[in-house]
Amino acid sequence: MNQHTKVCDIAIVGGGLAGASLAVALAPLGYDISVIESVAFKAASQPSYDDRTLALSHSSCRILAGIGLWDNLASDATAIRKITATEQNRPVHVELDSAEMGLTEFGHVVEARCFGGVVTQKLKETKNIEVLCPVSVEGIDVGGLHSKLNLVSEDGTESLSARLVIAADGANSLIREQLKIPTQTRDYHQTVIICNVTPEKAHRGRAYECLTSTGPFAVLPHTGTRCGLVWTVESNGAGQILDLDDEEFLSRAQDRFGSHLGKFLRVGKRSAYPLKLVRARQDTGERVVVLGNAAHAIHPVGAQGFNLALRDVASLAEVLADGDVGDPGAAVLLRQYSQWRREDQRATIAFSDGITRLFAHPSVLAAGLRTSGMIALAMIPSLRRHQAIKAMGYRGKVPRLALGERLRLP
Ligand SMILES: Cc1cc2nc3c(=O)[nH]c(=O)nc-3n(C[C@H](O)[C@H](O)[C@H](O)COP(=O)(O)OP(=O)(O)OC[C@H]3O[C@@H](n4cnc5c(N)ncnc54)[C@H](O)[C@@H]3O)c2cc1C
């Protein structure tokens, strides 16, 4: 690359799940958008588009439909029609049925790699999106009418100026660090192991989540006869479980899960992710929005991380579509976005962090709270309904795209 400065309206640092979705959502507004991603989209080491199964909430599926991604995702998506939630070693279980709520499903399960194929194809096809990959951002200067990014690739260095920079560069965000945005962090000392399993019986669209002291153990409906297994363990025991041969691994997983779906017959490749809460104390700065894992990397209990990011994406797109100031980085718009998102972000993070800590706590009081909470949910239909609506992404001021409506286009 040559040593010159390119200019665009919006530069998105990180073309992962959140950054790429935002680029697609903003493109119809007519901005010149650059997406800078350091790891080739199809590389085995791509950190965002890997083997994890993503449970996408009802509102997320609507957002994805509204930004034109759902049609190409639908054939690889599996509907979640029923949910069984239990607490380890306790008889109470909570049953949720989408039909009882007048819905065909609560959401869908999609593999992150498959999402990556669809979203990156859309990036390539969209005229006003330029994808710079593999290119890394190694620095940012803010101030004035543009923020300036320093880009590095194997061809050399380059600068890119943008009126708005989106830091969607993951939990260890370099942009967040360089802008000295403080974070709240909490190491859960838990590691989640994910893989696909093939059980004897069909899943029939039912998701299972068992809450244990070492985190959730979940079995999600997946394409064909497969299910996505999400097994959270204490980090210091994770290596041992990863090293088990397939037969022993399946036998241990079966002991945890029981016989809801008969015998687990086969298991696929296992991957592990140590779990930490990382929350930026500000989600905007001068001409900057911090998005996705860079803003809030949360525990996967309840499968809320990307769903929350998609609501942020839909809200930011709405603020920019409705804003009548001609500058996507205008402070007034970023303030509006930040104020809007504060409550949903706070409540979603508090839920995933609170439930993880409540289930890990050894005290009798915590055990009492857990059990009485589960009993209340099992016995009171209106409470179940209330919780399900929030888990589907409908809380506070819901973005238009999540309601199935369109953005106001120029
Ligand atoms: C096991 C597991 C299961 C999960 N399940 C669910 C689920 O069911 N439902 C749900 O809603 N959420 C789920 N999540 C959360 C979800 O994965 C995250 O919310 C999501 O990955 C956030 O995407 P992101 O794009 O913000 O960050 P990332 O996925 O971390 O992507 C960041 C991108 O930025 C790039 N990058 C980093 N630095 C630079 C740089 N300097 N220059 C250029 N590019 C850079 C990286 O290469 C990467 O592609 C799960 C998480 C885990 C770990």
XYZ file of C-alpha atoms in Angstrom, residues 20 24 37 48 73 128 132 173 178 258 264 283 409:
13
model
C -19.872 -6.743 9.426
C -24.621 -4.098 6.053
C -10.406 -6.826 9.246
C -15.451 -14.468 14.866
C -29.281 -17.563 6.461
C -20.537 1.526 -1.034
C -9.755 -4.081 3.611
C -10.056 -3.795 21.503
C -5.701 3.659 22.675
C -29.402 -37.346 31.115
C -25.325 -39.326 22.351
C -19.704 3.168 24.431
C -33.897 5.922 3.957
